[in-house]
CSV table of C-alpha atoms and ligand atoms in Angstrom, one decimal:
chain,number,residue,atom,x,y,z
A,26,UNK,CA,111.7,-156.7,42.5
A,27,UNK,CA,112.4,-160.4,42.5
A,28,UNK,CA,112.4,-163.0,45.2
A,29,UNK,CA,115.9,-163.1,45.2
A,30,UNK,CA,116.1,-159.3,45.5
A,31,UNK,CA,113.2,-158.3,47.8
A,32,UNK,CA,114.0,-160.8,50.4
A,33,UNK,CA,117.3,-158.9,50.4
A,34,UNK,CA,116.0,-155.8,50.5
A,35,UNK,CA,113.9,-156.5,53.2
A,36,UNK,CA,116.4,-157.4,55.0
A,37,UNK,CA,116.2,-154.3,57.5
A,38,UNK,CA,112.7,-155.0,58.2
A,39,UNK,CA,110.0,-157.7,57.7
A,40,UNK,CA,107.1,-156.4,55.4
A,41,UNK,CA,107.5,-154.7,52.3
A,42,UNK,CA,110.7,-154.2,49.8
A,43,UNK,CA,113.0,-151.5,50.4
A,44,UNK,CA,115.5,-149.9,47.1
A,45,UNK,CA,118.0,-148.7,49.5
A,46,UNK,CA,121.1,-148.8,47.2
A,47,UNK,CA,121.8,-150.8,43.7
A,48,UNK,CA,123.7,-153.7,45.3
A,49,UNK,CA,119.7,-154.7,46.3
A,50,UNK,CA,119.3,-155.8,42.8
A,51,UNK,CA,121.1,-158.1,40.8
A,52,UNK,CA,121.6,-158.4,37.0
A,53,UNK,CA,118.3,-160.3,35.9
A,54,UNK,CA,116.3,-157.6,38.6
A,55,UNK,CA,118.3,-154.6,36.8
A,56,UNK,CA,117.6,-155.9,33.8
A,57,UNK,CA,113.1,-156.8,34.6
A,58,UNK,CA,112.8,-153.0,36.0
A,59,UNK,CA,113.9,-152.4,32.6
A,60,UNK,CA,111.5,-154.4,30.7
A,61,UNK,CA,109.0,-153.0,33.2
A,62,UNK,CA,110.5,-149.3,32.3
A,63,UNK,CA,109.4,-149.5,28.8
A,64,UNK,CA,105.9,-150.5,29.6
A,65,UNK,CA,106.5,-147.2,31.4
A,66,UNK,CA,107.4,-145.4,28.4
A,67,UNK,CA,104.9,-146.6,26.3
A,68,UNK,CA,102.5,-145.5,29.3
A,69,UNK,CA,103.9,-142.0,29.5
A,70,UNK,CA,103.2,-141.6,25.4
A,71,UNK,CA,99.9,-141.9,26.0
A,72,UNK,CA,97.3,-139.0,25.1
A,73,UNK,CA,96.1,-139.2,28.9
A,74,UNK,CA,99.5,-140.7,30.5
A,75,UNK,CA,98.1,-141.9,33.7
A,76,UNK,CA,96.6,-145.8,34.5
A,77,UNK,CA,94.8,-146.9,37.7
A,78,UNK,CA,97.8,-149.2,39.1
A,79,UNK,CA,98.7,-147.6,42.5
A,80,UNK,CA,95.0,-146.6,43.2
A,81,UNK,CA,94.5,-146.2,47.3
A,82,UNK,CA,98.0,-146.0,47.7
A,83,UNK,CA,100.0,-143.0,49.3
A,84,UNK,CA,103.8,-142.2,48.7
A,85,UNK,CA,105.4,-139.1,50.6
A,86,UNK,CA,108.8,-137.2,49.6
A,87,UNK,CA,110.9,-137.1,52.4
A,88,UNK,CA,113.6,-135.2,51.2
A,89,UNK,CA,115.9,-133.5,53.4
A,90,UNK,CA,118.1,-131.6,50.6
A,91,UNK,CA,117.4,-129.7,48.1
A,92,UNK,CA,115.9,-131.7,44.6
A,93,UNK,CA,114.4,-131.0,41.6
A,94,UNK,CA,115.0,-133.7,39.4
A,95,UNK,CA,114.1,-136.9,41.4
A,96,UNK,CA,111.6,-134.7,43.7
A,97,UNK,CA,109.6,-133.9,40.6
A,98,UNK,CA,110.1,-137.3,39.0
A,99,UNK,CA,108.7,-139.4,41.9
A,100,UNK,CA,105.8,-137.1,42.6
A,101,UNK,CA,104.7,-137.1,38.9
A,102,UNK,CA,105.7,-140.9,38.5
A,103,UNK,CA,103.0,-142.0,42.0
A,104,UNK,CA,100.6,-139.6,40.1
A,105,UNK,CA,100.6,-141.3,36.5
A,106,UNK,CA,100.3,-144.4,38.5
A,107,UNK,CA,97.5,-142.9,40.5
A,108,UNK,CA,99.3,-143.1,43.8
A,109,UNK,CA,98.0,-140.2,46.6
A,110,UNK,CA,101.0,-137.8,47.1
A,111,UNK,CA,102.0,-135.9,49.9
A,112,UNK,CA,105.5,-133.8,50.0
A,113,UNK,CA,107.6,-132.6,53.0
A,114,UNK,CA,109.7,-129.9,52.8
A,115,UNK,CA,112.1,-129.5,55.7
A,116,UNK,CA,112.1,-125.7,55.2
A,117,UNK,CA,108.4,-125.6,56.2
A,118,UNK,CA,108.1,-128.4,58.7
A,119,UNK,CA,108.8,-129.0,62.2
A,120,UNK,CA,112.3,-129.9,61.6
A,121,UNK,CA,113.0,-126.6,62.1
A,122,UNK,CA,111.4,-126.8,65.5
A,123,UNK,CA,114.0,-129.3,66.6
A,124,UNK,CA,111.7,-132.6,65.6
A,125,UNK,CA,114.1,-135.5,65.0
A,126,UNK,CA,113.9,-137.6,62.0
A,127,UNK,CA,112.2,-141.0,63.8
A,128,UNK,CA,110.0,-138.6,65.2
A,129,UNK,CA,108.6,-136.8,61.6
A,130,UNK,CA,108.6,-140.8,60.1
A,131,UNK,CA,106.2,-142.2,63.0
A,132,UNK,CA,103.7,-138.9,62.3
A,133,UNK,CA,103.6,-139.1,58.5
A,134,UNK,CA,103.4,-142.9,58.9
A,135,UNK,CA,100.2,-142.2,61.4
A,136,UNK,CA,98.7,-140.4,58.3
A,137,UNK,CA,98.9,-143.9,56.3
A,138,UNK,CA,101.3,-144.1,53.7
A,139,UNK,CA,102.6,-146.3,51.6
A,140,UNK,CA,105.8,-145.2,50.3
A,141,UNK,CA,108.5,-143.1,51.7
A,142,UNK,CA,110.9,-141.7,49.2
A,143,UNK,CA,114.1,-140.0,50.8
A,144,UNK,CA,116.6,-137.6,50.4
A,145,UNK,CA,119.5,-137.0,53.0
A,146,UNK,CA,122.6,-135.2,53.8
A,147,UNK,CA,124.1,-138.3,55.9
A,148,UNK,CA,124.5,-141.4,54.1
A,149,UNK,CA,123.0,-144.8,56.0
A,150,UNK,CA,119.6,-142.4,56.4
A,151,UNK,CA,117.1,-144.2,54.4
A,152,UNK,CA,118.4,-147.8,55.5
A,153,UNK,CA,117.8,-146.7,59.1
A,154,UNK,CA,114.3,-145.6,58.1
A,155,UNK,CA,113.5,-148.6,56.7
A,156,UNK,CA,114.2,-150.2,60.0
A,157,UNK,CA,111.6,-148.1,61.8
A,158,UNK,CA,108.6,-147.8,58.5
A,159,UNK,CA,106.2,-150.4,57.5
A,160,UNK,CA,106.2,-148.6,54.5
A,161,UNK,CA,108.6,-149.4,51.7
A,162,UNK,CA,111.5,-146.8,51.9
A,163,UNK,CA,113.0,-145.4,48.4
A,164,UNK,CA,116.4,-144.3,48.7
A,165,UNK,CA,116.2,-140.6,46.3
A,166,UNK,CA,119.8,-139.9,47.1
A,167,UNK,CA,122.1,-140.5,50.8
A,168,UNK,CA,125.2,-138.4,51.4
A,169,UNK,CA,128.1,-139.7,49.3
A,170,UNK,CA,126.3,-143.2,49.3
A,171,UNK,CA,123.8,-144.4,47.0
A,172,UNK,CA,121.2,-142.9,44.1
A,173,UNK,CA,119.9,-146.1,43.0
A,174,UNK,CA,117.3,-145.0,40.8
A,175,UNK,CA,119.3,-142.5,39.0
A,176,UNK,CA,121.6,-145.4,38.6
A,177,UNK,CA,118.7,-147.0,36.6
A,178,UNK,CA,117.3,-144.1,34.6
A,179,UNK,CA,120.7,-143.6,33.3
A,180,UNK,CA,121.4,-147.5,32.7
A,181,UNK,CA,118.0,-147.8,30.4
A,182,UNK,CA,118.8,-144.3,28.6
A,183,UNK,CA,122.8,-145.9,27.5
A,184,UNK,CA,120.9,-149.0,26.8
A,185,UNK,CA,117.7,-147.1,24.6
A,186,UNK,CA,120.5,-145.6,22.5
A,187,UNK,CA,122.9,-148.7,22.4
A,188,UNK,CA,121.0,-151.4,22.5
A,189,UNK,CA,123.0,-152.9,25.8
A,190,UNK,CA,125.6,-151.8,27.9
A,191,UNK,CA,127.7,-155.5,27.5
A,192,UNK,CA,130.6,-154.5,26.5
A,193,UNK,CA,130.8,-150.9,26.1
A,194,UNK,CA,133.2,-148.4,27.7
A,195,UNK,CA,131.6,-145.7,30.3
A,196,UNK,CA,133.9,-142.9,31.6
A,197,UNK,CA,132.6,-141.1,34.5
A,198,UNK,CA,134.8,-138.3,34.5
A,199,UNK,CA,134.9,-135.7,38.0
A,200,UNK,CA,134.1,-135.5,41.5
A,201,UNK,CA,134.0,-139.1,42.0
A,202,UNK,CA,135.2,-139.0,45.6
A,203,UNK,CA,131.8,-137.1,47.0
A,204,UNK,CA,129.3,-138.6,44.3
A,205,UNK,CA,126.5,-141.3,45.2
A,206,UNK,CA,125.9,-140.9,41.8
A,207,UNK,CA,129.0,-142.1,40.6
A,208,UNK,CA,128.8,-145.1,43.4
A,209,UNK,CA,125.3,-146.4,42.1
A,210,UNK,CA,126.7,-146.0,38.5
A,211,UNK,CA,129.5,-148.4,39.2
A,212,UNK,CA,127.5,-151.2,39.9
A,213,UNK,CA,124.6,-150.8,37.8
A,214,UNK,CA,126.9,-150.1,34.9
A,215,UNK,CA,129.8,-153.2,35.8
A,216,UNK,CA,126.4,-155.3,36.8
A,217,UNK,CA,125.4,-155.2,33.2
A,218,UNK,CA,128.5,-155.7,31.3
A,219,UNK,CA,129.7,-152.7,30.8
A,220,UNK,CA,133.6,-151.1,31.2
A,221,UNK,CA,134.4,-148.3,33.5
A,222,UNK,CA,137.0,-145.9,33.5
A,223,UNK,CA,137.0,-143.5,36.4
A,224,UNK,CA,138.6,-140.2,35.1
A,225,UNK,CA,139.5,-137.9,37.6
A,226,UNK,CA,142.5,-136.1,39.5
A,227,UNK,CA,144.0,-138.2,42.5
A,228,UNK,CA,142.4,-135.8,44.8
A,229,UNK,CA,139.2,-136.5,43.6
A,230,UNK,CA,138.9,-140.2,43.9
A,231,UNK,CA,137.9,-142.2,47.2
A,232,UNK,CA,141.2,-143.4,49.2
A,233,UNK,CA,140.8,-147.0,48.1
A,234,UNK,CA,138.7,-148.4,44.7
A,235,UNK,CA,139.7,-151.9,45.7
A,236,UNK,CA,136.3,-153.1,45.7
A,237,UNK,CA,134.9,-152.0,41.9
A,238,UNK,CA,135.5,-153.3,38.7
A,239,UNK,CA,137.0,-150.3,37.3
A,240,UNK,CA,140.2,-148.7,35.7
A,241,UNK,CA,141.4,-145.3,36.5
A,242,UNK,CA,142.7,-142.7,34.3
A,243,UNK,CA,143.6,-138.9,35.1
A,244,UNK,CA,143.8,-138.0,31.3
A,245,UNK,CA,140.3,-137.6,29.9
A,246,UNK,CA,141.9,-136.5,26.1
A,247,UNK,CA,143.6,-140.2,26.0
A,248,UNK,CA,140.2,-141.9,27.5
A,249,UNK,CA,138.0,-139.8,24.7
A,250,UNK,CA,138.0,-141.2,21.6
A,251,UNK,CA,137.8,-145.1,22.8
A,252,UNK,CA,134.4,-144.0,24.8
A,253,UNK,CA,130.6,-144.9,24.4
A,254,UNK,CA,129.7,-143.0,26.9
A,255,UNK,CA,130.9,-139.9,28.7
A,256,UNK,CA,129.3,-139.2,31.9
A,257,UNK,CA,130.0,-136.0,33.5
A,258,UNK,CA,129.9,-135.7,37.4
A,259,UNK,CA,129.5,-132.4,39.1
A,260,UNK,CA,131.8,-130.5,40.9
A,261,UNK,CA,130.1,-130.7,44.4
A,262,UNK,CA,132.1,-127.6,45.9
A,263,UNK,CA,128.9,-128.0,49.0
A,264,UNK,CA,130.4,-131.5,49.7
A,265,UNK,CA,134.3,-130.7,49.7
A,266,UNK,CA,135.2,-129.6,53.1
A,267,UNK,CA,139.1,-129.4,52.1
A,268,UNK,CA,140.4,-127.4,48.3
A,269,UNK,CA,140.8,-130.7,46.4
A,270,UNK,CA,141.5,-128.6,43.2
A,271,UNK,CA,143.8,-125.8,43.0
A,272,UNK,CA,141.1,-123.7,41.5
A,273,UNK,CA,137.9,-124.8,39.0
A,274,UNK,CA,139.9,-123.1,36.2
A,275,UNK,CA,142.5,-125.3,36.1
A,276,UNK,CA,139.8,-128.4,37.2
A,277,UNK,CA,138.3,-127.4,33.8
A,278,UNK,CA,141.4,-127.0,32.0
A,279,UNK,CA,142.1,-130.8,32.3
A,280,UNK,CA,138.6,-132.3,32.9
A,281,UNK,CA,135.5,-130.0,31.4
A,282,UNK,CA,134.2,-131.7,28.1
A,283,UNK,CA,134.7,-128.8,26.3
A,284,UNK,CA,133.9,-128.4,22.3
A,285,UNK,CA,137.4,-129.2,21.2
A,286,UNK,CA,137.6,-132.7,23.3
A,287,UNK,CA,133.8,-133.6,22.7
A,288,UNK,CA,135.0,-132.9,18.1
A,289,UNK,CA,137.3,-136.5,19.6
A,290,UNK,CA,134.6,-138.5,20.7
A,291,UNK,CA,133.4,-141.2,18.5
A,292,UNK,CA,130.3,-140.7,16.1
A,293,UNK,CA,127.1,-142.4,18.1
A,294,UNK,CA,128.7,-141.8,21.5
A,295,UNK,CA,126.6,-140.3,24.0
A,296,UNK,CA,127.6,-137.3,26.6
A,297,UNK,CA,125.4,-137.4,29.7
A,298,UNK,CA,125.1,-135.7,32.9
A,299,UNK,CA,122.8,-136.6,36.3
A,300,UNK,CA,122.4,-132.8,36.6
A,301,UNK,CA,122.2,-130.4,37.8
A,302,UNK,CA,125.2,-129.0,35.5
A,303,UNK,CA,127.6,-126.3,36.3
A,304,UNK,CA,128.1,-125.4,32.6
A,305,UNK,CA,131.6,-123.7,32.0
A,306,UNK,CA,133.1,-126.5,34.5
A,307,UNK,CA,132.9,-129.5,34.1
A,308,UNK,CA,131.1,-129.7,30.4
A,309,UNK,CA,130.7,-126.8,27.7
A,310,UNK,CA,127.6,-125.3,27.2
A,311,UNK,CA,128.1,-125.6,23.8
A,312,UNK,CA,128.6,-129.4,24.1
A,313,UNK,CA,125.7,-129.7,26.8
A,314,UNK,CA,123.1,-128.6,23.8
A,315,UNK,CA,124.7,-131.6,21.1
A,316,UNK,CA,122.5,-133.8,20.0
A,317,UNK,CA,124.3,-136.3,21.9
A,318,UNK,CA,123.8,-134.9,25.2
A,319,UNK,CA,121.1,-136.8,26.1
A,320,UNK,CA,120.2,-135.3,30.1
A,321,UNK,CA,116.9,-134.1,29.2
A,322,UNK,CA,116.4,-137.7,28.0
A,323,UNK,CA,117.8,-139.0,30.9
A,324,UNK,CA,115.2,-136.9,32.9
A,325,UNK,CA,112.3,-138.3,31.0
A,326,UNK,CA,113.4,-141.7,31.3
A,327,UNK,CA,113.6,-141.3,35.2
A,328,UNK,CA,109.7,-140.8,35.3
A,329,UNK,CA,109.5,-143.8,33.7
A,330,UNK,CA,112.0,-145.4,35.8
A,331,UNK,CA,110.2,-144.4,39.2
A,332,UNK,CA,107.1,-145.9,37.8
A,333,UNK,CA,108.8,-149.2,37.3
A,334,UNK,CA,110.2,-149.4,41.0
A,335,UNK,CA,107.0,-147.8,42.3
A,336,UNK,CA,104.7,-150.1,40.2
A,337,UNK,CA,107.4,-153.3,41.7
A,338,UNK,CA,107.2,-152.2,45.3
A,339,UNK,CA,103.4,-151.4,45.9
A,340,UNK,CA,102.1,-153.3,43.0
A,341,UNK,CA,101.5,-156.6,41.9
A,342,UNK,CA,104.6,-156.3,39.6
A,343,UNK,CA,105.3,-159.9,39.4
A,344,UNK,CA,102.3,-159.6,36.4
A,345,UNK,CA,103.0,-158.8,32.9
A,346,UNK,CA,102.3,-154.9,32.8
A,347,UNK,CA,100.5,-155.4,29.4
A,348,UNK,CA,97.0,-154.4,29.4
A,349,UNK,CA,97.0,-151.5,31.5
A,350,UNK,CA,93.5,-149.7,31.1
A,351,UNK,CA,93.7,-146.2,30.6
A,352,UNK,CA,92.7,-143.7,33.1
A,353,UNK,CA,89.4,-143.0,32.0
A,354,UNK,CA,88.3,-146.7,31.8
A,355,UNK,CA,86.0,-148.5,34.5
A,356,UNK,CA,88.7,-148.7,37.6
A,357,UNK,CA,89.2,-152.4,37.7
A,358,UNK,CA,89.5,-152.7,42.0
A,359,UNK,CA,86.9,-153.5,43.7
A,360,UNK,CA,85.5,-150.7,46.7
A,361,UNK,CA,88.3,-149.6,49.4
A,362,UNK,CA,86.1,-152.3,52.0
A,363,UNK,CA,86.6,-155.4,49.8
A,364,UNK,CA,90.4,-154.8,49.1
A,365,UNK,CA,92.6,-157.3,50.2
A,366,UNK,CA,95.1,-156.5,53.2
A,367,UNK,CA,98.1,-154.6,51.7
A,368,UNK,CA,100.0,-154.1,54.8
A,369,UNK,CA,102.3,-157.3,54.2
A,370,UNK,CA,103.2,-157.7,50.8
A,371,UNK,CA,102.8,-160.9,48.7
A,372,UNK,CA,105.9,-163.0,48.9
A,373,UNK,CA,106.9,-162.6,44.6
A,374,UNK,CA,107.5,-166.2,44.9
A,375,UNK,CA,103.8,-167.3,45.3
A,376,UNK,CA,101.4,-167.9,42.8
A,377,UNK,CA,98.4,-167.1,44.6
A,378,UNK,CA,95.3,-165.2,42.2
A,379,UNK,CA,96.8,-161.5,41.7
A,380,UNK,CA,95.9,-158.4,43.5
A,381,UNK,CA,93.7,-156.1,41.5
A,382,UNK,CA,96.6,-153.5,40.4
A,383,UNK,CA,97.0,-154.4,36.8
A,384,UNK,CA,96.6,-157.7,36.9
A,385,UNK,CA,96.1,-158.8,32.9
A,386,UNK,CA,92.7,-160.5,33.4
A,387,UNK,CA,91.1,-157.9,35.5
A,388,UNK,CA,92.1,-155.6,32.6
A,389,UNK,CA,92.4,-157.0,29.4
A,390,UNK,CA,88.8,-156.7,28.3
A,391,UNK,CA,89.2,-153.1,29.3
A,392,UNK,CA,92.6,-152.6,27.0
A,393,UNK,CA,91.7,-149.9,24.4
A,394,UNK,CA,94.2,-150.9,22.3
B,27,CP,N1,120.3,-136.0,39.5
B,27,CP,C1,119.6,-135.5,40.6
B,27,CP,O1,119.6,-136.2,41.6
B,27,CP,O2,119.1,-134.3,40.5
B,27,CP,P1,118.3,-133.5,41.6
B,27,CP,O3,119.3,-133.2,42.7
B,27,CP,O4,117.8,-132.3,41.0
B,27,CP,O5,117.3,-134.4,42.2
């Protein structure tokens, strides 16, 4: 993350950087954890897919609802990066004893970590962690509030297949109303040029969209054919606590990308979807195996993605990420004693001699390529 954007995000506490939500970044940060995502990729097509940059450093998934997506996309992203992992699953941990969040945070902190990814019910969660960890805090997903990284994996995918998203038009058609997804979306998507129609019935929208950049339509089949991109939202029936639709069937009858509407899209326009996908609702499961339906890419791309913000958090990201070594070359960090003092991170700003994490010099004699 950049000067600019760190010191914001560390706001809520002195020491490392926080990605609490995407208004922590601004355009020219969007757009370097994007640069930095391809390095990623390029990483990831490797024959051995894994470099030395996070060596000695732990991240743990806190996640407090169910995942499989960012869960498995964090854990293998610290791994590639050759991060320690450790996992907590509410289901088998004392949370189920009555142990309060603070109280799990200060005893996986005690075990020395560096990272803290996490995944509440309650929106406002990982920002309040933040405050009490010396460890930077990752926000996988809060209530109705914030996805930020999902936010990014889906901005590099529209801009891997279009080149940029200046100037194109986004519909995010559904359950706006209950969706972080849809609120980290806005922002990364208006941040970087793009247009955004909201496509929804009234009783799925948030009382007031004053604040975003957006235009609203309730009729997807006159939004269609204009569209680069169509991105689904679920229908979260766990988050609806009222019947905001008279029934799914008639949700679907107006709003699910079905084969016939998807025929109206233009040629080179992508369908996406965060997942997971109630197929039969909200998009066709005919359309959600077109060649434009690009989740499984978006899933890929969000390893790469949690690399990138990994890699800027606990790194030394402010250095080119060329030259990476491959795994099985000489490590390039010197022994665990002789390591410098992570615990405050180095202000971006200063251009003091780089840490040993991928630093180009350290590696460059070692680059196979
Ligand atoms: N898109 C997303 O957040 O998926 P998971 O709930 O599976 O992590």
């Amino acid at each position: 993350m950049s000067a600019a954007s760190r010191a914001r995000a560390s706001d809520v506490a002195d020491g490392p950087g926080h990605l609490l939500a995407m208004s922590d970044l601004g355009r020219a940060e969007i757009e370097e954890l994007l640069s930095l995502t391809d390095t990623m990729v390029e990483v990831n097509s490797r024959p051995i897919p894994k470099v030395p940059a996070l060596r000695g450093r732990t991240m743990v998934s806190l996640f407090y609802e169910d995942s499989t997506r960012t869960r498995l996309s964090f854990e293998t992203a610290a791994r590639r990066l050759s991060a320690d992992t450790m996992s907590f699953s509410v289901s088998a941990s004392s949370v189920n004893k009555g142990e309060s969040v603070r109280d799990t945070v200060e005893t996986i902190e005690a075990m020395g970590i560096d990272a803290i990814v996490v995944r509440h019910k309650s929106s406002g969660v990982p920002e309040q962690i933040a405050r009490w960890s010396t460890a930077a805090v990752i926000n996988a997903g809060d209530g109705w509030h914030q996805h930020p990284t999902q936010a990014l994996l889906d901005s590099y995918t529209i801009r891997s297949h279009l080149g940029s998203l200046e100037g194109r038009h986004i519909a995010i058609v559904g359950d706006i109303k209950h969706s972080r997804v849809a609120r980290s979306n806005i922002e990364a998507f208006t941040t970087l040029g793009a247009e955004v129609t909201l496509v929804a019935p009234p009783t799925l929208l948030p009382p007031s969209l004053e604040p975003w950049p957006v235009k609203v339509s309730h009729d997807l089949d006159a939004v269609l054919p204009s569209l680069d991109v169509c991105y689904l939202l679920r229908m979260q029936q766990e988050r609806m606590t009222e019947a905001l639709v008279p029934t799914l069937r008639e949700y679907s009858s107006q709003f699910e990308l079905t084969e016939k509407r998807a025929d109206r899209m233009a040629p080179g326009a992508l369908i996406m979807h965060p997942g997971p996908m109630n197929r039969g609702v909200e998009i066709a499961g005919a359309v959600a195996d077109r060649a434009n339906a690009v989740m499984t890419e978006q899933v890929a791309n969000g390893v790469a993605v949690r690399m990138a913000v990994l890699f800027m958090l606990l790194g030394s990201g402010r250095y080119p990420m060329r030259g990476f070594p491959t795994e099985d070359a000489e490590p390039a960090d010197e022994p665990a004693a002789q390591r410098p003092d992570r615990s405050v991170r180095p202000d971006p700003e200063d251009n003091a001699a780089p840490e040993n994490n991928a630093a180009p010099e350290h590696n460059e004699a070692k680059d196979p390529r």
